[in-house]
PDB file of C-alpha atoms in Angstrom:
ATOM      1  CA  UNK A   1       0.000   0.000   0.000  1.00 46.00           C
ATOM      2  CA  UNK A   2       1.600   3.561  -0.691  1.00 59.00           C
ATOM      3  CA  UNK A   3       1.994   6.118   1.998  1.00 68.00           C
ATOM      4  CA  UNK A   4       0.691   8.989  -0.517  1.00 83.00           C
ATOM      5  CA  UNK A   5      -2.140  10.676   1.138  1.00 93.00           C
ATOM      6  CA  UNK A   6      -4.972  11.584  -1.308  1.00 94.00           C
ATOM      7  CA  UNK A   7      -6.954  14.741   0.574  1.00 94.00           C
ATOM      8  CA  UNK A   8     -10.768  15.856  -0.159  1.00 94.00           C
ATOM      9  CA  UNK A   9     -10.637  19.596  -0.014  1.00 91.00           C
ATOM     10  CA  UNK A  10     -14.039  21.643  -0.537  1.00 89.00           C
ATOM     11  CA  UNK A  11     -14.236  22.914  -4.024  1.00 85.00           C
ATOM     12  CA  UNK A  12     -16.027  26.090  -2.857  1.00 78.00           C
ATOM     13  CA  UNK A  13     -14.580  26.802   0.251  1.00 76.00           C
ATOM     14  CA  UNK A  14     -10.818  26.037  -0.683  1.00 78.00           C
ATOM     15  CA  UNK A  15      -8.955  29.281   0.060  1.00 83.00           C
ATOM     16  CA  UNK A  16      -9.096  29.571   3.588  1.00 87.00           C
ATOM     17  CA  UNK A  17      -7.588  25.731   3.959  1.00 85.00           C
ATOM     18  CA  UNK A  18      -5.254  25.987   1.785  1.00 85.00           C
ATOM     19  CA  UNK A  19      -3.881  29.698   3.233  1.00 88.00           C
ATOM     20  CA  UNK A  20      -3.541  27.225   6.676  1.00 91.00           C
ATOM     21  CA  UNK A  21      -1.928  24.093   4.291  1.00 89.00           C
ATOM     22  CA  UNK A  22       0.560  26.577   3.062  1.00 89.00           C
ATOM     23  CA  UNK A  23       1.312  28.381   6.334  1.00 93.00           C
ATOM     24  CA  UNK A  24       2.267  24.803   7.124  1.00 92.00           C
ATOM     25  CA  UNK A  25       4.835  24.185   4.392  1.00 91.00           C
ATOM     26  CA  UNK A  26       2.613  21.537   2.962  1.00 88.00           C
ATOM     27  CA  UNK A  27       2.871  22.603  -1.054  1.00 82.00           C
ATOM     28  CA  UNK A  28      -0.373  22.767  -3.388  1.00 80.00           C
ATOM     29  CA  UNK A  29      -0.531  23.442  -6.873  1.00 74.00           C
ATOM     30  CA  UNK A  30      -0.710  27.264  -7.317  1.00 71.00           C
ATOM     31  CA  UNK A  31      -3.714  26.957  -9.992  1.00 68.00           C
ATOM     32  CA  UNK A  32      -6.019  24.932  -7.284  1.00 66.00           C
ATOM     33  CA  UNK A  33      -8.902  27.354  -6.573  1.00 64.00           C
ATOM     34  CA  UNK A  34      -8.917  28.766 -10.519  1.00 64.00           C
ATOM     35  CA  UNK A  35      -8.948  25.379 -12.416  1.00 64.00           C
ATOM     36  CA  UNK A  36     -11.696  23.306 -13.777  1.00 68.00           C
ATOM     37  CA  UNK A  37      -9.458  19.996 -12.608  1.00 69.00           C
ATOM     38  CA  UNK A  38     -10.545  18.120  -9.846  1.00 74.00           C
ATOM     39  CA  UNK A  39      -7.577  16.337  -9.245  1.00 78.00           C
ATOM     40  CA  UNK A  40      -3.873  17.231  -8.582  1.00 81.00           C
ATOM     41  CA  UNK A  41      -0.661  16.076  -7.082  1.00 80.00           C
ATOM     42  CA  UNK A  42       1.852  18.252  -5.179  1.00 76.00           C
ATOM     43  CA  UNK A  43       5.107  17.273  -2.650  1.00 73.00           C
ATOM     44  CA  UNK A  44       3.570  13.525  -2.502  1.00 80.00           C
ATOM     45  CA  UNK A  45       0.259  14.271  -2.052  1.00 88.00           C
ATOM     46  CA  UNK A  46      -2.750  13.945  -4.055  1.00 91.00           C
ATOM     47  CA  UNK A  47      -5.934  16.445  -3.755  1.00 89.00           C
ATOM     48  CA  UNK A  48      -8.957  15.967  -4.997  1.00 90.00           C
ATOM     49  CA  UNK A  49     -11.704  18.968  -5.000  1.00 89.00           C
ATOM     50  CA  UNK A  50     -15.542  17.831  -4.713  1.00 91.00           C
ATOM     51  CA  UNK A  51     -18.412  19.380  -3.132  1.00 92.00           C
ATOM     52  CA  UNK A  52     -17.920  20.319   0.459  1.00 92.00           C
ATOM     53  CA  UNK A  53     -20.937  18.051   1.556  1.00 92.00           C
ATOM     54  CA  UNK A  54     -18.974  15.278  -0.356  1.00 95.00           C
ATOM     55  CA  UNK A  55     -16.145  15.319   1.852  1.00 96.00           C
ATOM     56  CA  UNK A  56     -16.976  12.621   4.873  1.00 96.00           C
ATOM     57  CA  UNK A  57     -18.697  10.266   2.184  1.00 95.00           C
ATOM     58  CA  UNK A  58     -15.029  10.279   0.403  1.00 95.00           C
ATOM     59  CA  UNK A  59     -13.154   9.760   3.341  1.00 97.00           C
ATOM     60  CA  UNK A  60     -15.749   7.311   5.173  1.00 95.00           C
ATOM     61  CA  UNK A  61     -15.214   5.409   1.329  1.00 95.00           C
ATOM     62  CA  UNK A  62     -11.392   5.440   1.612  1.00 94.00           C
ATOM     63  CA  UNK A  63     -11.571   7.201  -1.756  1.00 95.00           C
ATOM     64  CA  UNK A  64      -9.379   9.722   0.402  1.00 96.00           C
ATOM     65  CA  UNK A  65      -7.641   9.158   3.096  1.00 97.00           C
ATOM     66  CA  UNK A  66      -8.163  12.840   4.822  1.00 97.00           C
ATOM     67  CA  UNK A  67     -10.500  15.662   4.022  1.00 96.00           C
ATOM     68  CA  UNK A  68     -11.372  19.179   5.514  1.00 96.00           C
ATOM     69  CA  UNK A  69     -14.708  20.140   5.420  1.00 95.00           C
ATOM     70  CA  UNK A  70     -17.398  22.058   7.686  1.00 94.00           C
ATOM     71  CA  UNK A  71     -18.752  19.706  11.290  1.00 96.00           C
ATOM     72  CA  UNK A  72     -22.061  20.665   9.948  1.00 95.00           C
ATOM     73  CA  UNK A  73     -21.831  18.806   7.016  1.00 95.00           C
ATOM     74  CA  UNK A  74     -19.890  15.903   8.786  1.00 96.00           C
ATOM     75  CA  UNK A  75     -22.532  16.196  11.364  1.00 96.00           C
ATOM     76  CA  UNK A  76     -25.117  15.994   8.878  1.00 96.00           C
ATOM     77  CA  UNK A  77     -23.315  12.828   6.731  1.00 94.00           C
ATOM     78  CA  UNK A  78     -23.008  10.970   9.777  1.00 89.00           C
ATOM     79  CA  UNK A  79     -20.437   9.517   8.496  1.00 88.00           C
ATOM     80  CA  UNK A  80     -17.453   7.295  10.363  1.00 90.00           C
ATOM     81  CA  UNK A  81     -14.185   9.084  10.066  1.00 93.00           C
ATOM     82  CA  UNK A  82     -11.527  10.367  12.695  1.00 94.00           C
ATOM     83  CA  UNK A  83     -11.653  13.907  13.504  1.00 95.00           C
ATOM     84  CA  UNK A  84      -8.066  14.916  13.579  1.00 96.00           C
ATOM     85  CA  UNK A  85      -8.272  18.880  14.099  1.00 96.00           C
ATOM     86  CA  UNK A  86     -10.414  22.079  14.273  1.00 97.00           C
ATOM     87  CA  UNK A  87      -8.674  24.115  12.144  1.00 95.00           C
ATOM     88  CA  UNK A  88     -10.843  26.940  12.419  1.00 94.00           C
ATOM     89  CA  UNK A  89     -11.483  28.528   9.519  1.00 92.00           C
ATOM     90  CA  UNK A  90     -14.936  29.519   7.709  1.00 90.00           C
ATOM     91  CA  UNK A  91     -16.963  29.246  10.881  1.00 92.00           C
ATOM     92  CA  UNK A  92     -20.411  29.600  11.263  1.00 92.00           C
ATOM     93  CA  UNK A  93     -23.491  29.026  13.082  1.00 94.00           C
ATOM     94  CA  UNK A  94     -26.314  27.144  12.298  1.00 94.00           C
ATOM     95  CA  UNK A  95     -29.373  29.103  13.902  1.00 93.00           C
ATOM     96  CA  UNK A  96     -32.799  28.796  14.077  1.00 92.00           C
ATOM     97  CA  UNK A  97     -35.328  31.966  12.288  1.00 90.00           C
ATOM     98  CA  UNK A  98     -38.605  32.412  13.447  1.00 89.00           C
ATOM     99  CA  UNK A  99     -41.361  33.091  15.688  1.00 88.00           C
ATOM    100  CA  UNK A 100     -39.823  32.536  19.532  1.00 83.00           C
ATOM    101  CA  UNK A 101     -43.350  30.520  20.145  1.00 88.00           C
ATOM    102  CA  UNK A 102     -43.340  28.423  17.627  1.00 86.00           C
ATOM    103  CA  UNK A 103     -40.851  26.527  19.322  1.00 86.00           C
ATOM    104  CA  UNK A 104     -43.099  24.926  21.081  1.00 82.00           C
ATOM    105  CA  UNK A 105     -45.294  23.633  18.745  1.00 83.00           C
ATOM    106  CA  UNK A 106     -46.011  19.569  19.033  1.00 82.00           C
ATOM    107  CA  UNK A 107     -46.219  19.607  14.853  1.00 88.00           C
ATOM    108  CA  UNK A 108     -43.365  21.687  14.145  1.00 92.00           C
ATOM    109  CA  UNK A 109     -42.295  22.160  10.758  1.00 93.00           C
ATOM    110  CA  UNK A 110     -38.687  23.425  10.134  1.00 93.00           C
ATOM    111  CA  UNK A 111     -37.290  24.642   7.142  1.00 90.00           C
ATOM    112  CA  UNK A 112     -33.771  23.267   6.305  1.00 91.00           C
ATOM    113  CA  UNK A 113     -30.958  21.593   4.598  1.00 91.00           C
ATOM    114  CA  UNK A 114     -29.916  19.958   7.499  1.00 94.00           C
ATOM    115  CA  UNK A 115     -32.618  17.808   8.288  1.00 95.00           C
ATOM    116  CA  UNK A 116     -30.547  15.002  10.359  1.00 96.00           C
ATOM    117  CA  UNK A 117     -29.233  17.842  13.002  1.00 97.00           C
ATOM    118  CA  UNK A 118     -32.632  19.343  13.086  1.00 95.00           C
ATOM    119  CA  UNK A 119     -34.288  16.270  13.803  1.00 95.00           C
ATOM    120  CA  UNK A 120     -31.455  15.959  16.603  1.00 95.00           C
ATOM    121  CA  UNK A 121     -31.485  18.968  17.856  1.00 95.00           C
ATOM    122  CA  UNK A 122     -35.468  18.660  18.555  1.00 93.00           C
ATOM    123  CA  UNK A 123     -35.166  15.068  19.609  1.00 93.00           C
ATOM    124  CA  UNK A 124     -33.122  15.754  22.094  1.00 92.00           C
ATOM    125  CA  UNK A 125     -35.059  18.232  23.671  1.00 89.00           C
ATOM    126  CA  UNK A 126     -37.994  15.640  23.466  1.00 88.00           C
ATOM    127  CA  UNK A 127     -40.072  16.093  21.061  1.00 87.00           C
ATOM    128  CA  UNK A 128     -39.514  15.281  17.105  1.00 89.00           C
ATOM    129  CA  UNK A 129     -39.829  17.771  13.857  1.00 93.00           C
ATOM    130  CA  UNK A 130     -41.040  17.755  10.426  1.00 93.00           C
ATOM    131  CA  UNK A 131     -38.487  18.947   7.958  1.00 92.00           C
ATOM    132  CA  UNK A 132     -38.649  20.739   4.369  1.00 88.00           C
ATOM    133  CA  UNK A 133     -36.329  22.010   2.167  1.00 86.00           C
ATOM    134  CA  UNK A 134     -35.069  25.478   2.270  1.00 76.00           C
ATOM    135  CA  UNK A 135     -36.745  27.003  -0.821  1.00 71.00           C
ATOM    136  CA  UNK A 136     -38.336  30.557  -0.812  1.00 64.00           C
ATOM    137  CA  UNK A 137     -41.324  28.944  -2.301  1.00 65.00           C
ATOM    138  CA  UNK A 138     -42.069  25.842   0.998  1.00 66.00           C
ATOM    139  CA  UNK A 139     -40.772  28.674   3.405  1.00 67.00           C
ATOM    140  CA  UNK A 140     -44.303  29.685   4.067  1.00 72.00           C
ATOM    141  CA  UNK A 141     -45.366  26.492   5.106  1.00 82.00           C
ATOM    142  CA  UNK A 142     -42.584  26.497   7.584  1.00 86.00           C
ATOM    143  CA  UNK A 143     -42.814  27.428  11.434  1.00 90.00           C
ATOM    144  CA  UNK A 144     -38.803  27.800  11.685  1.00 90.00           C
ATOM    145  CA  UNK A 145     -36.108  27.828   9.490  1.00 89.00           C
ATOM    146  CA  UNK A 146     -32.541  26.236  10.572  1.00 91.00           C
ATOM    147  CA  UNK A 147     -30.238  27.411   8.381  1.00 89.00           C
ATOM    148  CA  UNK A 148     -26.476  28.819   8.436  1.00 86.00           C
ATOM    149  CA  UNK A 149     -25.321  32.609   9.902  1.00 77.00           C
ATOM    150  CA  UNK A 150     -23.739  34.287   7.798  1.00 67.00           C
ATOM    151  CA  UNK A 151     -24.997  33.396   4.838  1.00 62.00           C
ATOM    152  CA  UNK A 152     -28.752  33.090   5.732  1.00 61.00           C
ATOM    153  CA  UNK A 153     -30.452  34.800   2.570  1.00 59.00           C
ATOM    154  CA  UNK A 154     -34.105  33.405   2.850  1.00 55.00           C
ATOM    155  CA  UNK A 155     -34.419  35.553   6.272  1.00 53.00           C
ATOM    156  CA  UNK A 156     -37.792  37.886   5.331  1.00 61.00           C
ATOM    157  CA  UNK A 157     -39.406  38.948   8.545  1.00 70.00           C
ATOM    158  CA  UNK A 158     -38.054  35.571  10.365  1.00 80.00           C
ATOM    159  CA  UNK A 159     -35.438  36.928  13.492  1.00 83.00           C
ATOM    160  CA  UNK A 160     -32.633  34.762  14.713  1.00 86.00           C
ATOM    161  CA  UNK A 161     -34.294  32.742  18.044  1.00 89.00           C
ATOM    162  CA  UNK A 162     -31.125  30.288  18.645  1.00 90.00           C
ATOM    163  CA  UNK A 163     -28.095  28.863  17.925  1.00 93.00           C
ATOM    164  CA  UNK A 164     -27.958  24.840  17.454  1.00 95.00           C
ATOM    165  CA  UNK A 165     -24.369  24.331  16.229  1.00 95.00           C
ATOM    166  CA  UNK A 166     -21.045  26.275  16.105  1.00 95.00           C
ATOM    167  CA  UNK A 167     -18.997  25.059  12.988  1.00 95.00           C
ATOM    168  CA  UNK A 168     -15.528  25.144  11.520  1.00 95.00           C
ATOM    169  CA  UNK A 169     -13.411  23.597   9.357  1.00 95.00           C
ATOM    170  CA  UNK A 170     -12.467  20.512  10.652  1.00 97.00           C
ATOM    171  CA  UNK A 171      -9.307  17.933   9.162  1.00 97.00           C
ATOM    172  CA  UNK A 172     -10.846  14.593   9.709  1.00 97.00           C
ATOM    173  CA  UNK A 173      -8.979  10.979   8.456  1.00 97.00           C
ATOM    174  CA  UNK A 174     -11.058   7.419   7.288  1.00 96.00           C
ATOM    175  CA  UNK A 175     -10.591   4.886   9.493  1.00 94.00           C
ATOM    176  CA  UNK A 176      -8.631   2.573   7.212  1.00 93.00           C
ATOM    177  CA  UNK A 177      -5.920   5.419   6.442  1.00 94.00           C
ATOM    178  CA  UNK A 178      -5.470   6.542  10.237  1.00 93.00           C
ATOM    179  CA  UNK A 179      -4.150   2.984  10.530  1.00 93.00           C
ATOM    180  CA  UNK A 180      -2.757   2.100   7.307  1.00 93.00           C
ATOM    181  CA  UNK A 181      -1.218   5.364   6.765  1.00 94.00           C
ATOM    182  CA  UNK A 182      -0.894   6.125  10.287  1.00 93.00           C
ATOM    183  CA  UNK A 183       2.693   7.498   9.659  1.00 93.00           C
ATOM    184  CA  UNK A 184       1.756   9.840   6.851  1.00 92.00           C
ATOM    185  CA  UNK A 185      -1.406  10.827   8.511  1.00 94.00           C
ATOM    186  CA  UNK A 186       0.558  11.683  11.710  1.00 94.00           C
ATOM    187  CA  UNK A 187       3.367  14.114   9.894  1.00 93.00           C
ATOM    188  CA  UNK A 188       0.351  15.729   7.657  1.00 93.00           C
ATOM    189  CA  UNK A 189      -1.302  16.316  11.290  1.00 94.00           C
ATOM    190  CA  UNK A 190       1.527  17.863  13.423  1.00 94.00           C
ATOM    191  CA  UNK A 191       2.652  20.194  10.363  1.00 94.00           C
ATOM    192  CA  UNK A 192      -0.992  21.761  10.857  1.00 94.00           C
ATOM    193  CA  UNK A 193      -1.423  21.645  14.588  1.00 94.00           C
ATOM    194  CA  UNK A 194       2.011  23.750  14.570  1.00 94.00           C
ATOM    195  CA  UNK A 195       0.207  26.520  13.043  1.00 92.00           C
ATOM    196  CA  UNK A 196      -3.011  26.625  14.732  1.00 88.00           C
TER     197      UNK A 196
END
């Protein structure tokens, strides 16, 4: 098996990452946020670009070995990996927009595209949720809307009532690679945690 470590890195999200990966001394290929590729190789390394929420179903896959992506979205894959690091970068909150009463509601409908924490969130304060997408059109038949801050664009006349997650960029590894390329995985790891 090679030690060459393959990492997931959010397409749309990139530049903070790789700011830290560089700060690091860990090399990428200058053209990675500008380029229609999806794959590319730098100082023994191999990076592949996807969709941020495809990140933990990569890694869980051991079609990468590491990835960084948002806890939100590895919250909402609920997928196995290792979480190796908070890195910090692009943080939000995922809060909840609406009426403070409606809370309450035993038939609560919430607006999201988080549906898994939403559903946790409610269930474990003991009572369970509907959910719907997040589309300007279903947001009427909404109560609440859980949704990220900043970023929140769907808002209207719907105030901020709480926050259910804080989320950052996290460096998480699949189980296979933390022990197959334990090694590699290590090295990769302490280069970043110097920098934090």
């Amino acid at each position: 098996m090679s030690d060459m470590l393959r990492m997931a890195l959010p397409k749309d999200s990139c530049d903070a990452a790789a700011g830290l990966l560089r700060k690091a001394g860990i090399e990428l290929p200058e053209e990675l946020s500008a380029s229609r590729k999806y794959l590319f190789q730098a100082e023994g390394l191999e990076w592949i670009l996807v969709k941020p929420a495809d990140v933990p179903l990569l890694v869980e896959t051991g079609a990468a070995d590491l990835g960084i992506t948002g806890k939100h979205l590895i919250a909402e894959a609920a997928k196995k990996s290792v979480e190796l690091l908070d890195l910090g970068t692009n943080r939000l909150a995922l809060s909840l927009f609406g009426p403070e009463n409606a809370l309450h509601r035993p038939d609560l409908v919430v607006a999201t595209k988080f549906p898994r924490i939403a559903s946790s969130y409610f269930l474990s304060r003991g009572f369970a949720v509907r959910t719907t997408p997040v589309m300007e059109e279903l947001q009427a038949f909404s109560d609440v809307t859980l949704d990220a801050e900043p970023g929140y664009r769907l808002r209207g006349n719907r105030p901020p009532i709480g926050t259910v997650m804080q989320a950052s960029d996290r460096l998480i590894a699949g189980r296979g690679s933390f022990v197959w390329k334990r090694q590699a995985v290590e090295a990769l790891y302490a280069r970043l945690e110097k920098v934090l």
